[in-house]
mmCIF file of C-alpha atoms and ligand atoms in Angstrom:
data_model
loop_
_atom_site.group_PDB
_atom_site.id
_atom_site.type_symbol
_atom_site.label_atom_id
_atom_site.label_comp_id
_atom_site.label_asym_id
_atom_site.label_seq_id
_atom_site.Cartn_x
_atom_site.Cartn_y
_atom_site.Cartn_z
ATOM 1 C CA UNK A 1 0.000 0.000 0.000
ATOM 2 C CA UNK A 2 1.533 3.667 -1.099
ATOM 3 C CA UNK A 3 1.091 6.226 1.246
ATOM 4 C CA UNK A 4 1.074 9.709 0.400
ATOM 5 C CA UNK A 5 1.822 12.695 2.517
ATOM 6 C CA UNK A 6 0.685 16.190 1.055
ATOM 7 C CA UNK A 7 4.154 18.848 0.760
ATOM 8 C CA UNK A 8 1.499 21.665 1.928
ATOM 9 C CA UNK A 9 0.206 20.178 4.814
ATOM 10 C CA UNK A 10 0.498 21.637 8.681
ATOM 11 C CA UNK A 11 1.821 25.142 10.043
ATOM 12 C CA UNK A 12 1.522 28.027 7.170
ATOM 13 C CA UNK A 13 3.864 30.503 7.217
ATOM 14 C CA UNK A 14 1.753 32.771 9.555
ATOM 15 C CA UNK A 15 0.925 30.055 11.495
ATOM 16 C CA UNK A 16 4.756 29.192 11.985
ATOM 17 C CA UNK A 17 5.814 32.879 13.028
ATOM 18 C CA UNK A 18 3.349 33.255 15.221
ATOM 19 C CA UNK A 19 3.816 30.097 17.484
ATOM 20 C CA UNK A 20 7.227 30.827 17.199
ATOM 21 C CA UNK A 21 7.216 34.572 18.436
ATOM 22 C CA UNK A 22 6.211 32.797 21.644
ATOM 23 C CA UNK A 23 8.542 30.488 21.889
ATOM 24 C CA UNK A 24 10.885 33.002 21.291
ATOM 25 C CA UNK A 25 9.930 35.456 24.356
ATOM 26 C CA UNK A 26 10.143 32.779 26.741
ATOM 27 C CA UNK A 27 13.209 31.257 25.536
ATOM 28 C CA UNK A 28 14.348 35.298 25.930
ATOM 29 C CA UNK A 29 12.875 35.182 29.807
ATOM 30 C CA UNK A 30 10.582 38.075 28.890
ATOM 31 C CA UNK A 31 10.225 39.593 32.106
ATOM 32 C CA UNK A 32 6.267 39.386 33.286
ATOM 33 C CA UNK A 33 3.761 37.274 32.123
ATOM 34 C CA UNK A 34 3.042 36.253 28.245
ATOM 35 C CA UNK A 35 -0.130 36.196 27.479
ATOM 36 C CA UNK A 36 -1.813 35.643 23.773
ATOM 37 C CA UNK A 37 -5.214 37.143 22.913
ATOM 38 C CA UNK A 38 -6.981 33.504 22.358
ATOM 39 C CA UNK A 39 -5.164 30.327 22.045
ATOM 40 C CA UNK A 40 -2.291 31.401 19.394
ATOM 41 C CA UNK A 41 -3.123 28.333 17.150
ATOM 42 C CA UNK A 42 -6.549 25.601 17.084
ATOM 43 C CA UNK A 43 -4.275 22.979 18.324
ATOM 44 C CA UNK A 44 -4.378 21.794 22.363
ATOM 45 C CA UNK A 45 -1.028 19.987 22.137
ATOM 46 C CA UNK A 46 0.671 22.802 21.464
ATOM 47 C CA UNK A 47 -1.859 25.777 23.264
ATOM 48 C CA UNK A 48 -0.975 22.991 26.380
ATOM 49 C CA UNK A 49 2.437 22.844 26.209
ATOM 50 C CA UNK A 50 2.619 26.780 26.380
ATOM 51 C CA UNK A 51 0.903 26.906 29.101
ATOM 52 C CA UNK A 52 2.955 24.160 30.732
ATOM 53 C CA UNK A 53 5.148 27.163 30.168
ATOM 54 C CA UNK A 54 4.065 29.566 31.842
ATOM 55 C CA UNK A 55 1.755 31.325 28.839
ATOM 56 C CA UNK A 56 -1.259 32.778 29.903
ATOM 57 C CA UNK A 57 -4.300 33.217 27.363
ATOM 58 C CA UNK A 58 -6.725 35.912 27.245
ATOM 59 C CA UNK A 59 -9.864 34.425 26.697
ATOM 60 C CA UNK A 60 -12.162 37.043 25.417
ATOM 61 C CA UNK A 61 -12.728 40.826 25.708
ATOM 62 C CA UNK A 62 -14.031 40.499 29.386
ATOM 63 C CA UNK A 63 -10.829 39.109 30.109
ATOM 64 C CA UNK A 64 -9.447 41.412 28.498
ATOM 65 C CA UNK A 65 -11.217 44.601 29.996
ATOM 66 C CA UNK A 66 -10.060 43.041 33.393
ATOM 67 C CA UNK A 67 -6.431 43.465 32.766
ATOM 68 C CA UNK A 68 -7.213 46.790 31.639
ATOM 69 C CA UNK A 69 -8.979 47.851 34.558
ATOM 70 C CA UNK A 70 -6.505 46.046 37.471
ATOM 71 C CA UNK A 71 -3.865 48.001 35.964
ATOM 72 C CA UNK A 72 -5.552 50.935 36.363
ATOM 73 C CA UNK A 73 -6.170 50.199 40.072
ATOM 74 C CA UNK A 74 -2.447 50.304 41.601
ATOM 75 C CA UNK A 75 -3.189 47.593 44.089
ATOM 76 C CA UNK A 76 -3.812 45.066 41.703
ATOM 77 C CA UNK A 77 -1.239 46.413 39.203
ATOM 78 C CA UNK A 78 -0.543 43.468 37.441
ATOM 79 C CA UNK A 79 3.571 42.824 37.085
ATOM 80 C CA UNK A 80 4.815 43.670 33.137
ATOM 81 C CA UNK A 81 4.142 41.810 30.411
ATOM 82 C CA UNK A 82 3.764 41.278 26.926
ATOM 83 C CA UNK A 83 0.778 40.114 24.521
ATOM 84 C CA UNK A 84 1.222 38.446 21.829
ATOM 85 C CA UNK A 85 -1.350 38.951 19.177
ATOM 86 C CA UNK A 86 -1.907 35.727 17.018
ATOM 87 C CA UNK A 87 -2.047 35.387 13.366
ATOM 88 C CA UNK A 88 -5.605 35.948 12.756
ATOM 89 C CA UNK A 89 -5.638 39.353 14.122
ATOM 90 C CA UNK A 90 -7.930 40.918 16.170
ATOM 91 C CA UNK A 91 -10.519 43.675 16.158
ATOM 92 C CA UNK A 92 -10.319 47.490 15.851
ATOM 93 C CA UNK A 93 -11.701 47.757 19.351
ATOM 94 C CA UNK A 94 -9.687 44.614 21.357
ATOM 95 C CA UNK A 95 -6.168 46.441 19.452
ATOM 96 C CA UNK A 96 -7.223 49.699 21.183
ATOM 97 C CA UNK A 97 -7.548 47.584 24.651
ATOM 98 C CA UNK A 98 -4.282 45.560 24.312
ATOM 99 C CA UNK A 99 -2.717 48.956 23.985
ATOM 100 C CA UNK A 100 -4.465 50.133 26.888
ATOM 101 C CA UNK A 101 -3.250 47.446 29.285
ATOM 102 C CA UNK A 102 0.376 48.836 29.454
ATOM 103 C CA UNK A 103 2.116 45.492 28.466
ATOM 104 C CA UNK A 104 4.141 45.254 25.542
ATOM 105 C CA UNK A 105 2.464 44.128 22.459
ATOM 106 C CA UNK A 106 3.719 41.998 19.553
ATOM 107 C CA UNK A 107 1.892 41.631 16.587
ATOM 108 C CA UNK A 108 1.721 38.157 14.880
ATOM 109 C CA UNK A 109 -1.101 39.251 12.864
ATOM 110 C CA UNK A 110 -0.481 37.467 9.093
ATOM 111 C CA UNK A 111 0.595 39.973 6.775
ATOM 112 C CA UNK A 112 -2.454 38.204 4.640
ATOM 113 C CA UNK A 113 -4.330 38.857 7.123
ATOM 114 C CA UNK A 114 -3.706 42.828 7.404
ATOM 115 C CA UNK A 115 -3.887 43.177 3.957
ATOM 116 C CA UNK A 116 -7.399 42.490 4.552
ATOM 117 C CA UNK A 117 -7.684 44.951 6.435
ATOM 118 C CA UNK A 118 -6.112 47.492 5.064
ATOM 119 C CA UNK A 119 -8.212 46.579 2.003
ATOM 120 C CA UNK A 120 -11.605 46.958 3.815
ATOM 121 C CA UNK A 121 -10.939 50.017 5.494
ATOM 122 C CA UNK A 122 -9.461 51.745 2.310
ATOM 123 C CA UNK A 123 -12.459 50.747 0.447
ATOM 124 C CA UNK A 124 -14.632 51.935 3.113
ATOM 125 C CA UNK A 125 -13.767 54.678 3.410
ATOM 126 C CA UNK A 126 -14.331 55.587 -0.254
ATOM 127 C CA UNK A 127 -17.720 55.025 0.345
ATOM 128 C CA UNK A 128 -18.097 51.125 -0.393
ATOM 129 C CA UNK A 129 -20.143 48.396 0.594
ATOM 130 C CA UNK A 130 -18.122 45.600 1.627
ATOM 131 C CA UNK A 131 -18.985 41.964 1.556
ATOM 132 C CA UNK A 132 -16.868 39.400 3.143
ATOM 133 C CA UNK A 133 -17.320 35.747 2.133
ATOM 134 C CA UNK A 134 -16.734 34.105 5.290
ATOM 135 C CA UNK A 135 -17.473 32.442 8.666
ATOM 136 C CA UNK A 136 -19.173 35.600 10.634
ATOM 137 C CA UNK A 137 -18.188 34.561 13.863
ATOM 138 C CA UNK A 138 -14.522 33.537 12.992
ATOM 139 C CA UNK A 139 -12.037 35.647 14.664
ATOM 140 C CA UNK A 140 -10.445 36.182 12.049
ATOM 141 C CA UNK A 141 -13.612 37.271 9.492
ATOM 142 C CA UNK A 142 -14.930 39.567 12.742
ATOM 143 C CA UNK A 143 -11.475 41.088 12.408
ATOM 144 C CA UNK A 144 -11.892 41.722 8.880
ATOM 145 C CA UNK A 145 -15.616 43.119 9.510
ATOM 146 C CA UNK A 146 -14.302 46.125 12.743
ATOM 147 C CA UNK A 147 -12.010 47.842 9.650
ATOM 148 C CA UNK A 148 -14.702 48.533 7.460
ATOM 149 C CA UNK A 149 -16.438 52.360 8.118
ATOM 150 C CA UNK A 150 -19.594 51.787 6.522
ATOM 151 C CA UNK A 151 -22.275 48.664 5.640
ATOM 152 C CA UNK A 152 -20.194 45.386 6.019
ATOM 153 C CA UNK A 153 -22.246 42.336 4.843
ATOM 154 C CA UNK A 154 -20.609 38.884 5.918
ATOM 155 C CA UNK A 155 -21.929 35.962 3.754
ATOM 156 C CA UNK A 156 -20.400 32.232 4.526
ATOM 157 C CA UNK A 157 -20.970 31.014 0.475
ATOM 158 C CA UNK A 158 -23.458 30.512 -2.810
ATOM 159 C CA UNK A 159 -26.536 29.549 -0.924
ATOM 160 C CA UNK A 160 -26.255 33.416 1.181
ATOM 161 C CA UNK A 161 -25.079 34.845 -2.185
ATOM 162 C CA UNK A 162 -28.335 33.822 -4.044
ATOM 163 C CA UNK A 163 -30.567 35.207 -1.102
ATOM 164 C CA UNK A 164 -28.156 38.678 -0.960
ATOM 165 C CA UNK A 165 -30.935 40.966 -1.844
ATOM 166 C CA UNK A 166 -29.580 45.010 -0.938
ATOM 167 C CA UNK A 167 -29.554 47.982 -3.277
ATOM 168 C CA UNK A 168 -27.633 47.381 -6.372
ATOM 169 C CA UNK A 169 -26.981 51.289 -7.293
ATOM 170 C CA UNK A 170 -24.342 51.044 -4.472
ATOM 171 C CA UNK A 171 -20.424 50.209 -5.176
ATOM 172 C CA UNK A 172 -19.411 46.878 -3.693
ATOM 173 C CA UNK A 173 -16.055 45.632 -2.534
ATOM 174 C CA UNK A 174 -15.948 41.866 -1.802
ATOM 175 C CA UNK A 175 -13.095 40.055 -0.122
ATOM 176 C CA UNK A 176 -12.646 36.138 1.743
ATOM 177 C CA UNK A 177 -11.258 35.035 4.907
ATOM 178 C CA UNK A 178 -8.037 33.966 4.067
ATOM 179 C CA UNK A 179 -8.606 30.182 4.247
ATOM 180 C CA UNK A 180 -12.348 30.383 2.280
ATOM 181 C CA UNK A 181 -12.695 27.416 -0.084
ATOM 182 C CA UNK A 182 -11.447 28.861 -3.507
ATOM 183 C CA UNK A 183 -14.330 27.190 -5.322
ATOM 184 C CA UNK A 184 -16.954 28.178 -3.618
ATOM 185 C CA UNK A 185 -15.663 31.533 -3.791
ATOM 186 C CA UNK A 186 -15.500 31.497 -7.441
ATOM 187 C CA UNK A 187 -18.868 30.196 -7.656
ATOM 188 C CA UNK A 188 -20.127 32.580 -4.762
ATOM 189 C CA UNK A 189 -18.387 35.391 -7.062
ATOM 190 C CA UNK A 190 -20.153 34.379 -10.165
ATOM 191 C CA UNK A 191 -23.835 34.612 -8.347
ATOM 192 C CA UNK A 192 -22.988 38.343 -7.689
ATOM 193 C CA UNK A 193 -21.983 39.259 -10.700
ATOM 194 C CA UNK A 194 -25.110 37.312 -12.220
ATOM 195 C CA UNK A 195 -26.941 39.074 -10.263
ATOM 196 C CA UNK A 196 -26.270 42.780 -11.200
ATOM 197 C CA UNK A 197 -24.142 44.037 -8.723
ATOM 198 C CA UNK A 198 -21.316 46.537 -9.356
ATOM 199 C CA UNK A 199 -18.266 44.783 -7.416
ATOM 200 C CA UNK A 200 -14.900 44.934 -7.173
ATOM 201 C CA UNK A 201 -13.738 41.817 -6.358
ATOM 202 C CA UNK A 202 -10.132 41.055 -4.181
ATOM 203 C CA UNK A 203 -9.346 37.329 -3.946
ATOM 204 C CA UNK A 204 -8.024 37.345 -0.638
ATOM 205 C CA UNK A 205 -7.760 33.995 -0.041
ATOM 206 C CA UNK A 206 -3.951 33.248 0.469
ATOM 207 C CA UNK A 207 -1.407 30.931 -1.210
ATOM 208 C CA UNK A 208 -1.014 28.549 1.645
ATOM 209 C CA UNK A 209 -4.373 27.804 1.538
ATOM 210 C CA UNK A 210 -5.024 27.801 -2.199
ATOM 211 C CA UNK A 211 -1.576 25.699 -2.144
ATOM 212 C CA UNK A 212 -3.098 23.501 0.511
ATOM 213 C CA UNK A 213 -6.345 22.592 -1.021
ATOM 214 C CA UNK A 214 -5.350 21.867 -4.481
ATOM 215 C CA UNK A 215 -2.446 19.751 -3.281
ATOM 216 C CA UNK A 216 -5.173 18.193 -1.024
ATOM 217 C CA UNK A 217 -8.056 17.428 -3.731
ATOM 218 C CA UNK A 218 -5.634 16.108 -6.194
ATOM 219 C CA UNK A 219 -4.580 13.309 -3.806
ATOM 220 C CA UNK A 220 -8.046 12.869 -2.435
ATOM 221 C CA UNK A 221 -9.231 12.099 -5.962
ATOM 222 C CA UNK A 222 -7.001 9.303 -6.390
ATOM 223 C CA UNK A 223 -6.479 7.843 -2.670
ATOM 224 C CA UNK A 224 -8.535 5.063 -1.576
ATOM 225 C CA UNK A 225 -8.403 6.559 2.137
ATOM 226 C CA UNK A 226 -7.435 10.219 2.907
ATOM 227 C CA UNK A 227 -6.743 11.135 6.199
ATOM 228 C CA UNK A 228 -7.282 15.096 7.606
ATOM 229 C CA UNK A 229 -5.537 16.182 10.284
ATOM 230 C CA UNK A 230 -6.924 19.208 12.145
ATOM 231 C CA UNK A 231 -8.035 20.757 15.048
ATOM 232 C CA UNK A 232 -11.590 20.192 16.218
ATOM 233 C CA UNK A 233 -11.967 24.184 15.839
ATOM 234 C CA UNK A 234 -9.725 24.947 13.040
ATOM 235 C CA UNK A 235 -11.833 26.349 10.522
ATOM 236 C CA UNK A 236 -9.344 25.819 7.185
ATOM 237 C CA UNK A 237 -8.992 21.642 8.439
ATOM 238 C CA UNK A 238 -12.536 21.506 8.164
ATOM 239 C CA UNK A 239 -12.878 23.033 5.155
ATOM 240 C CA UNK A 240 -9.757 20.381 3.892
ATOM 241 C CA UNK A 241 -11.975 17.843 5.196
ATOM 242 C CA UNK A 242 -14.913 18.813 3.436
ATOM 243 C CA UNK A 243 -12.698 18.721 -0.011
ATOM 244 C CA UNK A 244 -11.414 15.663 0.249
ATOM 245 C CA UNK A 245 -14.756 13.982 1.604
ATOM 246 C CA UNK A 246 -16.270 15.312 -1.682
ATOM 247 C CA UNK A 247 -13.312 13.080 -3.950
ATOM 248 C CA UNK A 248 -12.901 10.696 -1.479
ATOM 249 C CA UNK A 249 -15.582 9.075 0.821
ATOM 250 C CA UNK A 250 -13.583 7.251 2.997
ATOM 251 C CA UNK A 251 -12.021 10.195 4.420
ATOM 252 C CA UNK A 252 -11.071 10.740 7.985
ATOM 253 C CA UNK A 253 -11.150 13.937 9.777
ATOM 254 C CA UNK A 254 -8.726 13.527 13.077
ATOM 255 C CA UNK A 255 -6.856 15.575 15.752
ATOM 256 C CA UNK A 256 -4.168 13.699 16.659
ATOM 257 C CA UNK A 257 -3.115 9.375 16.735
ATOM 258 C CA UNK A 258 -5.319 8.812 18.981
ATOM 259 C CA UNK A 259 -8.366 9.464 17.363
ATOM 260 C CA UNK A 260 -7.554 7.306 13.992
ATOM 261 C CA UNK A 261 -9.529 3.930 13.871
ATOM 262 C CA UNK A 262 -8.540 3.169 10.269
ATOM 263 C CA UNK A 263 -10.765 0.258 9.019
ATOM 264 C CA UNK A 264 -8.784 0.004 5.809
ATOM 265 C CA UNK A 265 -9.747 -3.183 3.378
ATOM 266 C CA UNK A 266 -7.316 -5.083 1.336
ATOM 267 C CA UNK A 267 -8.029 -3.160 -1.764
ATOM 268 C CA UNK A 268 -6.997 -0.144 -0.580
ATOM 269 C CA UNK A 269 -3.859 0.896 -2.091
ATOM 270 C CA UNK A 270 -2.919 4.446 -1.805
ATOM 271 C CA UNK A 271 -3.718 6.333 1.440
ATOM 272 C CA UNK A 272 -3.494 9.896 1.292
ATOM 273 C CA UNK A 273 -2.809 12.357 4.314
ATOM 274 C CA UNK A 274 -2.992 16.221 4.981
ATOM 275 C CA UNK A 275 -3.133 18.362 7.743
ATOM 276 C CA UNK A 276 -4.694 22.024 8.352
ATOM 277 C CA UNK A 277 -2.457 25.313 9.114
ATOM 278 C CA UNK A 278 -2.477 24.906 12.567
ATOM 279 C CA UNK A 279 -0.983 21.083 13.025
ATOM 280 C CA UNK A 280 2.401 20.577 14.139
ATOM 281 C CA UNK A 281 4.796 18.369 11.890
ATOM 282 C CA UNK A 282 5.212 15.810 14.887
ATOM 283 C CA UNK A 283 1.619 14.819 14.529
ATOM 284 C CA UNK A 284 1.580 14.756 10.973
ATOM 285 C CA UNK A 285 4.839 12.232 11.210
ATOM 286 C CA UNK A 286 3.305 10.110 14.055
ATOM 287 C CA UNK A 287 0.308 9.361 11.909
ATOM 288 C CA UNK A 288 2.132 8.340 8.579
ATOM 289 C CA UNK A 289 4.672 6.645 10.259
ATOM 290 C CA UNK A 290 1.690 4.886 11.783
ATOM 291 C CA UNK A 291 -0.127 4.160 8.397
ATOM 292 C CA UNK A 292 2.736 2.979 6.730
ATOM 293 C CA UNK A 293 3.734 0.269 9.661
ATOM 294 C CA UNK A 294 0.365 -1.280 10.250
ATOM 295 C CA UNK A 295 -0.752 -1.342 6.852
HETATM 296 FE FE1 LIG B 301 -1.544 33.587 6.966
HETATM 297 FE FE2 LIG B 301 -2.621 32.048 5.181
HETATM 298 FE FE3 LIG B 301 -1.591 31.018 7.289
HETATM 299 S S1 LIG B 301 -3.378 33.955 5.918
HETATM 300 S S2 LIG B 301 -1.905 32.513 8.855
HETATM 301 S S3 LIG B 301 -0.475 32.113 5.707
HETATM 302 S S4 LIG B 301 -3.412 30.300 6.273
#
């Protein structure tokens, strides 16, 4: 039986600098606690290790607004620290509060990511509509949404495209979340354009992931298995998943070892494995080398 392992598969570049930007500032013994603004990647072996190291995360904007407010108050002044910012960015309003607590801030936000950004509130601020084809309650895509000025319409795909039903006199920009299914973005760009709208269109989706999922449909068409490895919450493995599942139907969506029960017949022949942005290359080695010996 071949196995194949996609080139593209695990950390992206953003991915890699910001998990590494961590490591970094506690290999430096960055005085105070290091905290991230969520967990700085969908992946608990790695989110628990940090913390094993001492890494703190800020949950959500509560959190957040706590740490703002105790070191305000001197008796509860919290010691220094830094916050790292992961690659997904953040809103408009949480930057303005990680400034405000006084810690030092790094900024792991992708540069794919901030072109976004810059993108939406440019565009805005011309007086633009903007539509982002996304997940609306992705971090990432609610990021995205806090630069625009204006209307900001999030739609997750065709299905919202076809129902999209707002004045067509006005100028639209449309951009993706960076890890959108290219498809279904061509197909949701086609509806609007159908459909009379004036739009400027920005692919935004990056190379990593457009790398990713072609590498990952081309092997899914010919495996007899294809294995996913991703985390539970990681929005682009699912959406890996959900490509291959469509070539492939005995595809497995899995976190780590642990969770593979491979019920592989003896026709199979070629198994095929990827992995999502946020996977480290140890997991991605424990489960081939595991296919390859027991198979
Ligand atoms: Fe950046 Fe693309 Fe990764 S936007 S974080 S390189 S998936």
């Amino acid at each position: 039986m071949e196995v194949i392992v996609a080139e593209h598969a695990g950390f992206c570049f953003g991915v890699t600098k910001a998990v590494d930007t961590v490591y970094e500032q506690i290999a430096k013994g960055t005085s105070g606690y290091i905290y991230t603004y969520g967990p700085i990647i969908h992946n608990e072996t790695v989110v628990s290790d940090l913390e094993k190291k001492g890494v703190r995360v800020i949950n959500d904007i509560d959190e957040l607004e706590e740490l703002v407010a105790e070191n305000k108050d001197n008796s509860k002044k919290q010691p220094a620290g830094t916050i790292v910012i992961r690659s997904h960015g953040v809103t408009r309003q949480v930057q303005t509060l990680i400034e405000k607590t006084g810690f030092d801030v790094i900024d792991a936000t992708c540069p794919f990511v901030k072109r976004i950004h810059k993108v939406v509130a440019e565009e805005s601020q011309k007086g633009k509509s903007i539509i982002v084809v996304g997940s609306a309650n992705h971090p990432e895509v609610e990021g995205i949404v806090s630069y625009g000025d204006g209307k900001v319409y999030v739609i997750d795909g065709p299905e919202s495209a076809a129902e999209f039903d707002e004045n067509r006199e006005l100028d639209y920009t449309l951009v993706a979340q960076t890890t959108f299914n290219k498809k279904k973005f061509q197909e949701t760009v086609e509806i609007f354009k159908n459909n009379g709208y004036n739009i400027n269109i920005v692919n935004t989706i990056c190379n990593a992931t457009d790398e990713r999922q072609t590498e990952a449909e081309e092997i899914a068409s010919k495996a007899d298995a294809m294995i996913v490895i991703g985390g539970a919450h990681s929005s682009n493995s699912r959406k890996l998943y959900e490509i291959c599942k469509e070539k492939c139907a005995d595809t497995y969506f899995i976190q780590t070892l642990e969770d593979l029960h491979l019920n592989l017949t003896k026709n199979v022949k070629l198994v095929g494995i990827t992995a999502g942005a946020s996977t480290p290359k140890n997991i991605i080695e424990e489960v081939q080398n595991y296919v390859r010996t027991n198979f």
